[in-house]
mmCIF file of C-alpha atoms in Angstrom:
data_model
loop_
_atom_site.group_PDB
_atom_site.id
_atom_site.type_symbol
_atom_site.label_atom_id
_atom_site.label_comp_id
_atom_site.label_asym_id
_atom_site.label_seq_id
_atom_site.Cartn_x
_atom_site.Cartn_y
_atom_site.Cartn_z
ATOM 1 C CA MET A 10 0.000 0.000 0.000
ATOM 2 C CA THR A 11 2.871 2.363 0.839
ATOM 3 C CA LEU A 12 4.538 1.672 -2.514
ATOM 4 C CA HIS A 13 1.225 2.270 -4.278
ATOM 5 C CA ARG A 14 0.734 5.624 -2.521
ATOM 6 C CA THR A 15 4.318 6.586 -3.304
ATOM 7 C CA TRP A 16 3.771 5.793 -6.968
ATOM 8 C CA ILE A 17 0.545 7.854 -7.028
ATOM 9 C CA GLY A 18 2.322 10.770 -5.324
ATOM 10 C CA ARG A 19 5.167 10.696 -7.846
ATOM 11 C CA ARG A 20 2.684 10.470 -10.711
ATOM 12 C CA LEU A 21 0.711 13.473 -9.405
ATOM 13 C CA LEU A 22 3.896 15.522 -9.033
ATOM 14 C CA LEU A 23 4.866 14.585 -12.573
ATOM 15 C CA GLY A 24 1.429 15.701 -13.758
ATOM 16 C CA LEU A 25 1.889 19.085 -12.081
ATOM 17 C CA GLY A 26 5.285 19.453 -13.717
ATOM 18 C CA GLN A 27 3.839 18.540 -17.096
ATOM 19 C CA THR A 28 1.057 21.101 -16.656
ATOM 20 C CA ALA A 29 3.586 23.838 -15.844
ATOM 21 C CA ALA A 30 5.673 22.842 -18.866
ATOM 22 C CA VAL A 31 2.576 22.946 -21.109
ATOM 23 C CA VAL A 32 1.709 26.465 -19.928
ATOM 24 C CA LEU A 33 5.261 27.713 -20.515
ATOM 25 C CA LEU A 34 5.503 26.041 -23.924
ATOM 26 C CA ILE A 35 2.177 27.508 -25.076
ATOM 27 C CA PHE A 36 3.295 31.026 -24.151
ATOM 28 C CA VAL A 37 6.655 30.623 -25.877
ATOM 29 C CA LEU A 38 5.091 29.216 -29.052
ATOM 30 C CA THR A 39 2.423 31.918 -29.268
ATOM 31 C CA GLU A 40 5.102 34.555 -28.759
ATOM 32 C CA ALA A 41 6.988 33.070 -31.715
ATOM 33 C CA LEU A 42 3.976 33.387 -34.049
ATOM 34 C CA PRO A 43 4.561 35.882 -36.889
ATOM 35 C CA GLY A 44 2.544 39.088 -36.557
ATOM 36 C CA ASP A 45 0.051 39.932 -33.823
ATOM 37 C CA ALA A 46 -3.432 41.348 -33.334
ATOM 38 C CA ALA A 47 -2.173 44.903 -33.886
ATOM 39 C CA VAL A 48 -0.990 43.994 -37.394
ATOM 40 C CA ALA A 49 -4.297 42.214 -38.125
ATOM 41 C CA LEU A 50 -6.347 45.204 -36.927
ATOM 42 C CA ALA A 51 -4.219 47.713 -38.851
ATOM 43 C CA GLY A 52 -5.644 46.531 -42.193
ATOM 44 C CA ASP A 53 -4.155 45.448 -45.525
ATOM 45 C CA GLN A 54 -1.779 48.426 -45.763
ATOM 46 C CA PRO A 55 -0.652 48.944 -42.182
ATOM 47 C CA ASP A 56 1.021 52.163 -41.123
ATOM 48 C CA PRO A 57 3.949 51.469 -38.750
ATOM 49 C CA GLU A 58 2.918 54.337 -36.490
ATOM 50 C CA ARG A 59 -0.658 53.092 -36.320
ATOM 51 C CA ILE A 60 0.569 49.585 -35.539
ATOM 52 C CA ALA A 61 2.721 51.009 -32.747
ATOM 53 C CA ARG A 62 -0.249 52.909 -31.274
ATOM 54 C CA ILE A 63 -2.494 49.822 -31.425
ATOM 55 C CA ARG A 64 0.219 47.669 -29.878
ATOM 56 C CA GLU A 65 0.678 50.185 -27.071
ATOM 57 C CA ALA A 66 -3.087 50.356 -26.446
ATOM 58 C CA MET A 67 -3.229 46.568 -26.259
ATOM 59 C CA GLN A 68 -0.153 46.520 -23.992
ATOM 60 C CA LEU A 69 1.651 44.269 -26.473
ATOM 61 C CA ASP A 70 4.788 46.411 -26.140
ATOM 62 C CA ARG A 71 5.391 45.218 -22.561
ATOM 63 C CA PRO A 72 8.222 42.727 -21.885
ATOM 64 C CA ALA A 73 7.295 39.084 -22.507
ATOM 65 C CA ILE A 74 8.246 37.947 -18.988
ATOM 66 C CA GLU A 75 5.963 40.592 -17.466
ATOM 67 C CA ARG A 76 3.035 39.513 -19.637
ATOM 68 C CA PHE A 77 3.732 35.845 -18.856
ATOM 69 C CA LEU A 78 3.719 36.361 -15.097
ATOM 70 C CA GLU A 79 0.514 38.389 -15.304
ATOM 71 C CA TRP A 80 -1.097 35.697 -17.481
ATOM 72 C CA VAL A 81 -0.140 32.877 -15.114
ATOM 73 C CA GLY A 82 -1.274 34.888 -12.089
ATOM 74 C CA GLY A 83 -4.668 35.494 -13.654
ATOM 75 C CA MET A 84 -4.906 31.836 -14.700
ATOM 76 C CA LEU A 85 -4.502 30.719 -11.080
ATOM 77 C CA HIS A 86 -7.604 32.794 -10.294
ATOM 78 C CA GLY A 87 -9.599 31.473 -13.262
ATOM 79 C CA ASP A 88 -8.900 34.502 -15.463
ATOM 80 C CA LEU A 89 -7.478 33.615 -18.881
ATOM 81 C CA GLY A 90 -7.407 37.212 -20.065
ATOM 82 C CA ALA A 91 -9.471 39.077 -22.636
ATOM 83 C CA SER A 92 -9.672 38.932 -26.418
ATOM 84 C CA LEU A 93 -7.461 41.488 -28.146
ATOM 85 C CA VAL A 94 -10.036 41.852 -30.924
ATOM 86 C CA THR A 95 -13.373 42.093 -29.088
ATOM 87 C CA GLY A 96 -12.342 42.689 -25.477
ATOM 88 C CA ARG A 97 -14.533 39.787 -24.305
ATOM 89 C CA PRO A 98 -13.151 37.454 -21.616
ATOM 90 C CA VAL A 99 -11.485 34.335 -22.999
ATOM 91 C CA THR A 100 -13.575 32.240 -20.611
ATOM 92 C CA GLY A 101 -16.651 33.473 -22.509
ATOM 93 C CA TYR A 102 -15.258 32.061 -25.744
ATOM 94 C CA LEU A 103 -14.524 28.775 -23.979
ATOM 95 C CA THR A 104 -18.029 28.617 -22.499
ATOM 96 C CA ASN A 105 -19.694 29.267 -25.849
ATOM 97 C CA GLY A 106 -17.652 26.690 -27.743
ATOM 98 C CA LEU A 107 -17.394 24.050 -25.024
ATOM 99 C CA GLY A 108 -20.905 22.621 -25.383
ATOM 100 C CA PRO A 109 -20.695 21.360 -29.005
ATOM 101 C CA THR A 110 -17.141 20.089 -28.515
ATOM 102 C CA VAL A 111 -17.949 18.188 -25.325
ATOM 103 C CA LEU A 112 -21.092 16.739 -26.932
ATOM 104 C CA LEU A 113 -19.080 15.496 -29.915
ATOM 105 C CA ALA A 114 -16.314 14.035 -27.741
ATOM 106 C CA ALA A 115 -18.764 12.448 -25.273
ATOM 107 C CA ALA A 116 -20.829 10.813 -28.025
ATOM 108 C CA THR A 117 -17.630 9.479 -29.574
ATOM 109 C CA LEU A 118 -16.306 8.036 -26.310
ATOM 110 C CA VAL A 119 -19.665 6.496 -25.329
ATOM 111 C CA LEU A 120 -19.668 4.527 -28.581
ATOM 112 C CA LEU A 121 -15.903 3.992 -28.766
ATOM 113 C CA VAL A 122 -15.458 1.821 -25.670
ATOM 114 C CA PRO A 123 -18.127 -0.851 -26.336
ATOM 115 C CA LEU A 124 -17.367 -0.978 -30.068
ATOM 116 C CA SER A 125 -13.615 -1.335 -29.554
ATOM 117 C CA VAL A 126 -13.862 -3.900 -26.765
ATOM 118 C CA GLY A 127 -16.571 -5.866 -28.559
ATOM 119 C CA LEU A 128 -14.665 -6.027 -31.852
ATOM 120 C CA GLY A 129 -11.409 -6.909 -30.103
ATOM 121 C CA VAL A 130 -12.938 -9.709 -28.026
ATOM 122 C CA LEU A 131 -14.877 -11.034 -31.019
ATOM 123 C CA ALA A 132 -11.761 -11.162 -33.192
ATOM 124 C CA ALA A 133 -9.735 -12.808 -30.399
ATOM 125 C CA ARG A 134 -12.364 -15.548 -29.947
ATOM 126 C CA ARG A 135 -12.067 -16.404 -33.656
ATOM 127 C CA GLU A 136 -8.278 -16.036 -33.849
ATOM 128 C CA GLY A 137 -7.030 -16.914 -37.305
ATOM 129 C CA GLY A 138 -10.530 -17.500 -38.656
ATOM 130 C CA PRO A 139 -12.397 -15.677 -41.441
ATOM 131 C CA LEU A 140 -14.049 -13.272 -38.985
ATOM 132 C CA ASP A 141 -10.724 -12.384 -37.373
ATOM 133 C CA ARG A 142 -9.077 -11.791 -40.747
ATOM 134 C CA THR A 143 -12.017 -9.713 -41.954
ATOM 135 C CA VAL A 144 -12.042 -7.500 -38.848
ATOM 136 C CA SER A 145 -8.258 -7.063 -39.001
ATOM 137 C CA ALA A 146 -8.310 -6.134 -42.694
ATOM 138 C CA LEU A 147 -11.169 -3.661 -42.300
ATOM 139 C CA THR A 148 -9.669 -1.948 -39.257
ATOM 140 C CA LEU A 149 -6.313 -1.629 -41.013
ATOM 141 C CA ALA A 150 -7.927 -0.172 -44.145
ATOM 142 C CA VAL A 151 -10.126 2.337 -42.276
ATOM 143 C CA HIS A 152 -7.238 3.422 -40.040
ATOM 144 C CA ALA A 153 -5.220 4.356 -43.124
ATOM 145 C CA VAL A 154 -7.824 6.914 -44.313
ATOM 146 C CA PRO A 155 -7.296 10.471 -42.960
ATOM 147 C CA GLU A 156 -10.294 11.771 -41.046
ATOM 148 C CA PHE A 157 -10.686 14.785 -43.353
ATOM 149 C CA ALA A 158 -10.853 12.585 -46.462
ATOM 150 C CA LEU A 159 -13.252 10.198 -44.756
ATOM 151 C CA GLY A 160 -15.473 13.097 -43.691
ATOM 152 C CA VAL A 161 -15.667 14.440 -47.252
ATOM 153 C CA LEU A 162 -16.457 10.947 -48.556
ATOM 154 C CA LEU A 163 -19.222 10.311 -45.997
ATOM 155 C CA ALA A 164 -20.742 13.766 -46.471
ATOM 156 C CA THR A 165 -20.751 13.359 -50.252
ATOM 157 C CA LEU A 166 -22.355 9.915 -50.098
ATOM 158 C CA PHE A 167 -24.856 10.109 -47.240
ATOM 159 C CA ALA A 168 -25.673 13.836 -47.291
ATOM 160 C CA LEU A 169 -25.340 15.072 -50.867
ATOM 161 C CA ARG A 170 -26.036 11.935 -52.901
ATOM 162 C CA LEU A 171 -28.507 9.999 -50.740
ATOM 163 C CA GLY A 172 -29.840 12.915 -48.683
ATOM 164 C CA TRP A 173 -30.152 10.794 -45.543
ATOM 165 C CA LEU A 174 -28.245 13.156 -43.230
ATOM 166 C CA PRO A 175 -27.529 16.909 -43.052
ATOM 167 C CA PRO A 176 -24.095 17.790 -44.486
ATOM 168 C CA THR A 177 -23.318 20.524 -41.924
ATOM 169 C CA ALA A 178 -24.593 22.021 -38.690
ATOM 170 C CA VAL A 179 -25.624 25.258 -40.407
ATOM 171 C CA GLY A 180 -29.141 26.222 -39.348
ATOM 172 C CA THR A 181 -29.084 24.446 -35.982
ATOM 173 C CA GLY A 182 -28.227 27.572 -33.993
ATOM 174 C CA GLY A 183 -25.465 25.657 -32.229
ATOM 175 C CA ASP A 184 -27.994 23.415 -30.436
ATOM 176 C CA LEU A 185 -26.691 20.047 -31.614
ATOM 177 C CA ALA A 186 -28.585 18.096 -28.955
ATOM 178 C CA ALA A 187 -31.872 19.192 -30.525
ATOM 179 C CA HIS A 188 -30.674 18.017 -33.955
ATOM 180 C CA PRO A 189 -29.098 14.576 -33.338
ATOM 181 C CA ALA A 190 -28.944 13.784 -37.067
ATOM 182 C CA VAL A 191 -26.243 16.456 -37.394
ATOM 183 C CA LEU A 192 -23.999 14.439 -35.064
ATOM 184 C CA VAL A 193 -24.050 11.183 -37.040
ATOM 185 C CA LEU A 194 -21.422 11.995 -39.664
ATOM 186 C CA PRO A 195 -19.019 13.905 -37.354
ATOM 187 C CA VAL A 196 -19.140 11.129 -34.734
ATOM 188 C CA ALA A 197 -18.619 8.470 -37.414
ATOM 189 C CA VAL A 198 -15.496 10.305 -38.608
ATOM 190 C CA LEU A 199 -14.160 10.703 -35.058
ATOM 191 C CA LEU A 200 -14.840 7.031 -34.295
ATOM 192 C CA SER A 201 -13.207 5.574 -37.398
ATOM 193 C CA ARG A 202 -9.526 5.539 -36.470
ATOM 194 C CA PRO A 203 -9.730 5.049 -32.660
ATOM 195 C CA VAL A 204 -12.011 2.015 -33.002
ATOM 196 C CA CYS A 205 -9.471 0.421 -35.321
ATOM 197 C CA SER A 206 -6.417 0.982 -33.105
ATOM 198 C CA ILE A 207 -8.038 0.136 -29.757
ATOM 199 C CA SER A 208 -9.839 -2.977 -31.030
ATOM 200 C CA ARG A 209 -6.548 -4.347 -32.367
ATOM 201 C CA LEU A 210 -4.920 -3.737 -28.986
ATOM 202 C CA VAL A 211 -7.801 -5.461 -27.184
ATOM 203 C CA ARG A 212 -7.567 -8.391 -29.590
ATOM 204 C CA ALA A 213 -3.833 -8.831 -29.007
ATOM 205 C CA GLY A 214 -4.243 -8.451 -25.242
ATOM 206 C CA MET A 215 -7.100 -10.973 -25.120
ATOM 207 C CA ILE A 216 -5.113 -13.555 -27.104
ATOM 208 C CA ASP A 217 -2.155 -13.216 -24.705
ATOM 209 C CA ALA A 218 -4.395 -13.252 -21.634
ATOM 210 C CA MET A 219 -6.365 -16.327 -22.692
ATOM 211 C CA ALA A 220 -3.087 -18.187 -23.268
ATOM 212 C CA SER A 221 -1.665 -17.185 -19.864
ATOM 213 C CA PRO A 222 -1.204 -19.558 -16.895
ATOM 214 C CA TYR A 223 -3.832 -17.842 -14.726
ATOM 215 C CA ALA A 224 -6.481 -18.314 -17.436
ATOM 216 C CA ALA A 225 -5.544 -21.973 -17.748
ATOM 217 C CA GLN A 226 -5.732 -22.351 -13.965
ATOM 218 C CA ALA A 227 -9.187 -20.720 -13.931
ATOM 219 C CA ARG A 228 -10.391 -23.195 -16.541
ATOM 220 C CA ARG A 229 -9.021 -26.097 -14.467
ATOM 221 C CA TYR A 230 -11.109 -24.834 -11.554
ATOM 222 C CA GLY A 231 -14.176 -25.380 -13.719
ATOM 223 C CA LEU A 232 -14.981 -21.735 -14.490
ATOM 224 C CA SER A 233 -16.973 -21.172 -17.658
ATOM 225 C CA GLY A 234 -15.281 -19.819 -20.756
ATOM 226 C CA ALA A 235 -17.339 -16.615 -20.583
ATOM 227 C CA ARG A 236 -16.296 -15.954 -16.977
ATOM 228 C CA VAL A 237 -12.641 -16.615 -17.729
ATOM 229 C CA ARG A 238 -12.846 -14.336 -20.750
ATOM 230 C CA TRP A 239 -14.690 -11.395 -19.194
ATOM 231 C CA ALA A 240 -13.670 -11.542 -15.510
ATOM 232 C CA HIS A 241 -10.046 -12.719 -15.733
ATOM 233 C CA ALA A 242 -8.629 -12.140 -19.209
ATOM 234 C CA LEU A 243 -10.324 -8.872 -20.185
ATOM 235 C CA PRO A 244 -9.091 -6.709 -17.239
ATOM 236 C CA ASN A 245 -5.476 -7.590 -18.085
ATOM 237 C CA ALA A 246 -6.087 -7.083 -21.795
ATOM 238 C CA LEU A 247 -7.511 -3.609 -21.113
ATOM 239 C CA ALA A 248 -4.359 -2.231 -19.455
ATOM 240 C CA PRO A 249 -2.591 -1.240 -22.727
ATOM 241 C CA ALA A 250 -5.922 -0.371 -24.360
ATOM 242 C CA THR A 251 -6.682 2.081 -21.526
ATOM 243 C CA GLN A 252 -3.526 4.049 -22.200
ATOM 244 C CA GLN A 253 -4.293 4.002 -25.903
ATOM 245 C CA LEU A 254 -7.743 5.369 -25.030
ATOM 246 C CA ALA A 255 -6.080 8.310 -23.277
ATOM 247 C CA ARG A 256 -3.928 8.945 -26.350
ATOM 248 C CA THR A 257 -7.103 8.687 -28.405
ATOM 249 C CA CYS A 258 -8.644 11.444 -26.286
ATOM 250 C CA ASP A 259 -5.575 13.537 -27.095
ATOM 251 C CA TRP A 260 -6.157 12.795 -30.771
ATOM 252 C CA LEU A 261 -9.833 13.703 -30.385
ATOM 253 C CA LEU A 262 -8.812 17.232 -29.425
ATOM 254 C CA SER A 263 -7.112 17.733 -32.785
ATOM 255 C CA GLY A 264 -9.675 15.603 -34.608
ATOM 256 C CA VAL A 265 -12.492 17.749 -33.256
ATOM 257 C CA ILE A 266 -10.869 20.828 -34.800
ATOM 258 C CA VAL A 267 -10.827 19.172 -38.237
ATOM 259 C CA VAL A 268 -14.350 17.778 -37.909
ATOM 260 C CA GLU A 269 -15.811 21.051 -36.634
ATOM 261 C CA ALA A 270 -14.258 22.921 -39.559
ATOM 262 C CA LEU A 271 -15.517 20.317 -42.034
ATOM 263 C CA PHE A 272 -19.099 20.150 -40.726
ATOM 264 C CA VAL A 273 -19.319 23.825 -39.624
ATOM 265 C CA ILE A 274 -19.875 23.021 -35.957
ATOM 266 C CA PRO A 275 -19.497 26.062 -33.629
ATOM 267 C CA GLY A 276 -17.239 24.413 -31.055
ATOM 268 C CA LEU A 277 -13.805 25.115 -29.612
ATOM 269 C CA GLY A 278 -12.135 24.047 -32.846
ATOM 270 C CA THR A 279 -13.970 26.719 -34.800
ATOM 271 C CA VAL A 280 -13.198 29.310 -32.116
ATOM 272 C CA LEU A 281 -9.511 28.361 -32.285
ATOM 273 C CA ILE A 282 -9.371 28.646 -36.082
ATOM 274 C CA ASP A 283 -11.031 32.080 -35.994
ATOM 275 C CA ALA A 284 -8.675 33.252 -33.227
ATOM 276 C CA VAL A 285 -5.592 32.150 -35.172
ATOM 277 C CA ALA A 286 -6.831 33.972 -38.273
ATOM 278 C CA ALA A 287 -7.333 37.172 -36.227
ATOM 279 C CA ARG A 288 -4.006 36.793 -34.354
ATOM 280 C CA ASP A 289 -6.067 36.860 -31.146
ATOM 281 C CA VAL A 290 -3.300 35.442 -28.951
ATOM 282 C CA PRO A 291 -5.142 35.337 -25.569
ATOM 283 C CA VAL A 292 -7.941 33.221 -27.064
ATOM 284 C CA VAL A 293 -5.416 30.904 -28.741
ATOM 285 C CA GLN A 294 -3.499 30.591 -25.479
ATOM 286 C CA GLY A 295 -6.646 29.934 -23.447
ATOM 287 C CA ILE A 296 -7.895 27.140 -25.711
ATOM 288 C CA ALA A 297 -4.405 25.644 -25.968
ATOM 289 C CA VAL A 298 -4.088 25.602 -22.181
ATOM 290 C CA VAL A 299 -7.448 23.849 -21.845
ATOM 291 C CA PHE A 300 -6.417 21.234 -24.428
ATOM 292 C CA GLY A 301 -3.018 20.766 -22.786
ATOM 293 C CA VAL A 302 -4.368 20.386 -19.246
ATOM 294 C CA VAL A 303 -7.029 17.933 -20.456
ATOM 295 C CA THR A 304 -4.272 15.893 -22.122
ATOM 296 C CA VAL A 305 -2.219 15.744 -18.914
ATOM 297 C CA VAL A 306 -5.248 14.802 -16.803
ATOM 298 C CA LEU A 307 -6.342 12.086 -19.235
ATOM 299 C CA ASN A 308 -2.893 10.501 -19.319
ATOM 300 C CA LEU A 309 -2.707 10.631 -15.523
ATOM 301 C CA GLY A 310 -6.101 8.942 -15.275
ATOM 302 C CA ALA A 311 -5.074 6.326 -17.840
ATOM 303 C CA ASP A 312 -1.964 5.444 -15.810
ATOM 304 C CA LEU A 313 -4.045 5.073 -12.640
ATOM 305 C CA VAL A 314 -6.650 2.903 -14.369
ATOM 306 C CA ALA A 315 -4.025 0.773 -16.101
ATOM 307 C CA ARG A 316 -2.275 0.163 -12.777
ATOM 308 C CA ARG A 317 -5.624 -0.766 -11.241
ATOM 309 C CA PHE A 318 -6.304 -3.337 -13.970
ATOM 310 C CA ALA A 319 -2.757 -4.736 -14.008
ATOM 311 C CA PRO A 320 -0.951 -3.794 -10.754
ATOM 312 C CA ARG A 321 2.208 -5.651 -11.658
ATOM 313 C CA SER A 322 2.559 -4.065 -15.090
ATOM 314 C CA GLU A 323 5.087 -1.299 -15.558
ATOM 315 C CA VAL A 324 3.325 2.024 -16.043
ATOM 316 C CA ALA A 325 5.163 5.218 -16.938
ATOM 317 C CA ALA A 326 5.575 7.425 -13.906
#
């Protein structure tokens, strides 16, 4: 128990260090971006004096270290700053765009886990058979298709040609929950690659687990094949799949940006694209911090869950 608590403590400290590194890296990278909001607001033929006045009014002429310390101090109090373009708080942008993004990600994850585990277990039960080969070939083929290309293909076929589904979220007013048909194509695109990678991991883990000594011992005790499979083999097979699920959540953050742009969904991805186009650095920094912190938290949770499923497995700490 003491070793377990020590491991958790070290993992939490590492998570805090990673969060601090993410915040610093985001500030440094946004500082390195060419141009700024003053240049964007100055128009197509900017006057250097006008740019200087705008930059002074926006306090962009202050030293970088001073602006960084002020930004971090405000962040600790829940203040991510204000937009350089509109003056609105960055938290307002996050609140407005969070709903559609969370709905997309939640719908994807709710379907991802049962589909991935079910396909992986099904393929492992028929190892080497026609079903296993078919599932493996299909998952490999779908995984090779970029999500943007797959989204265009699905929208062309099911929305434009067949007319079964709406091609974009235009006209919904941002209320995706009231128009569930709008979610079908975006969720299908977001599901395509993660289902393939996680199901293959589950399949490989189930094959190894079912061939292990503890599974053989459970069968000698007279336990049914279903109980051995689901109660003994599956928890150990899920340890690597759990960490892949966390990496999938990281991928979802970038995938959501692509999908929201493709299907015109007013989520955080769309807000981020608009902020980058306007050189609105505080909004870019705020969304990047949210994405970075979510990534750290998800990986921390995945390590804890993986250690719970397989306590003797080596988990990065």
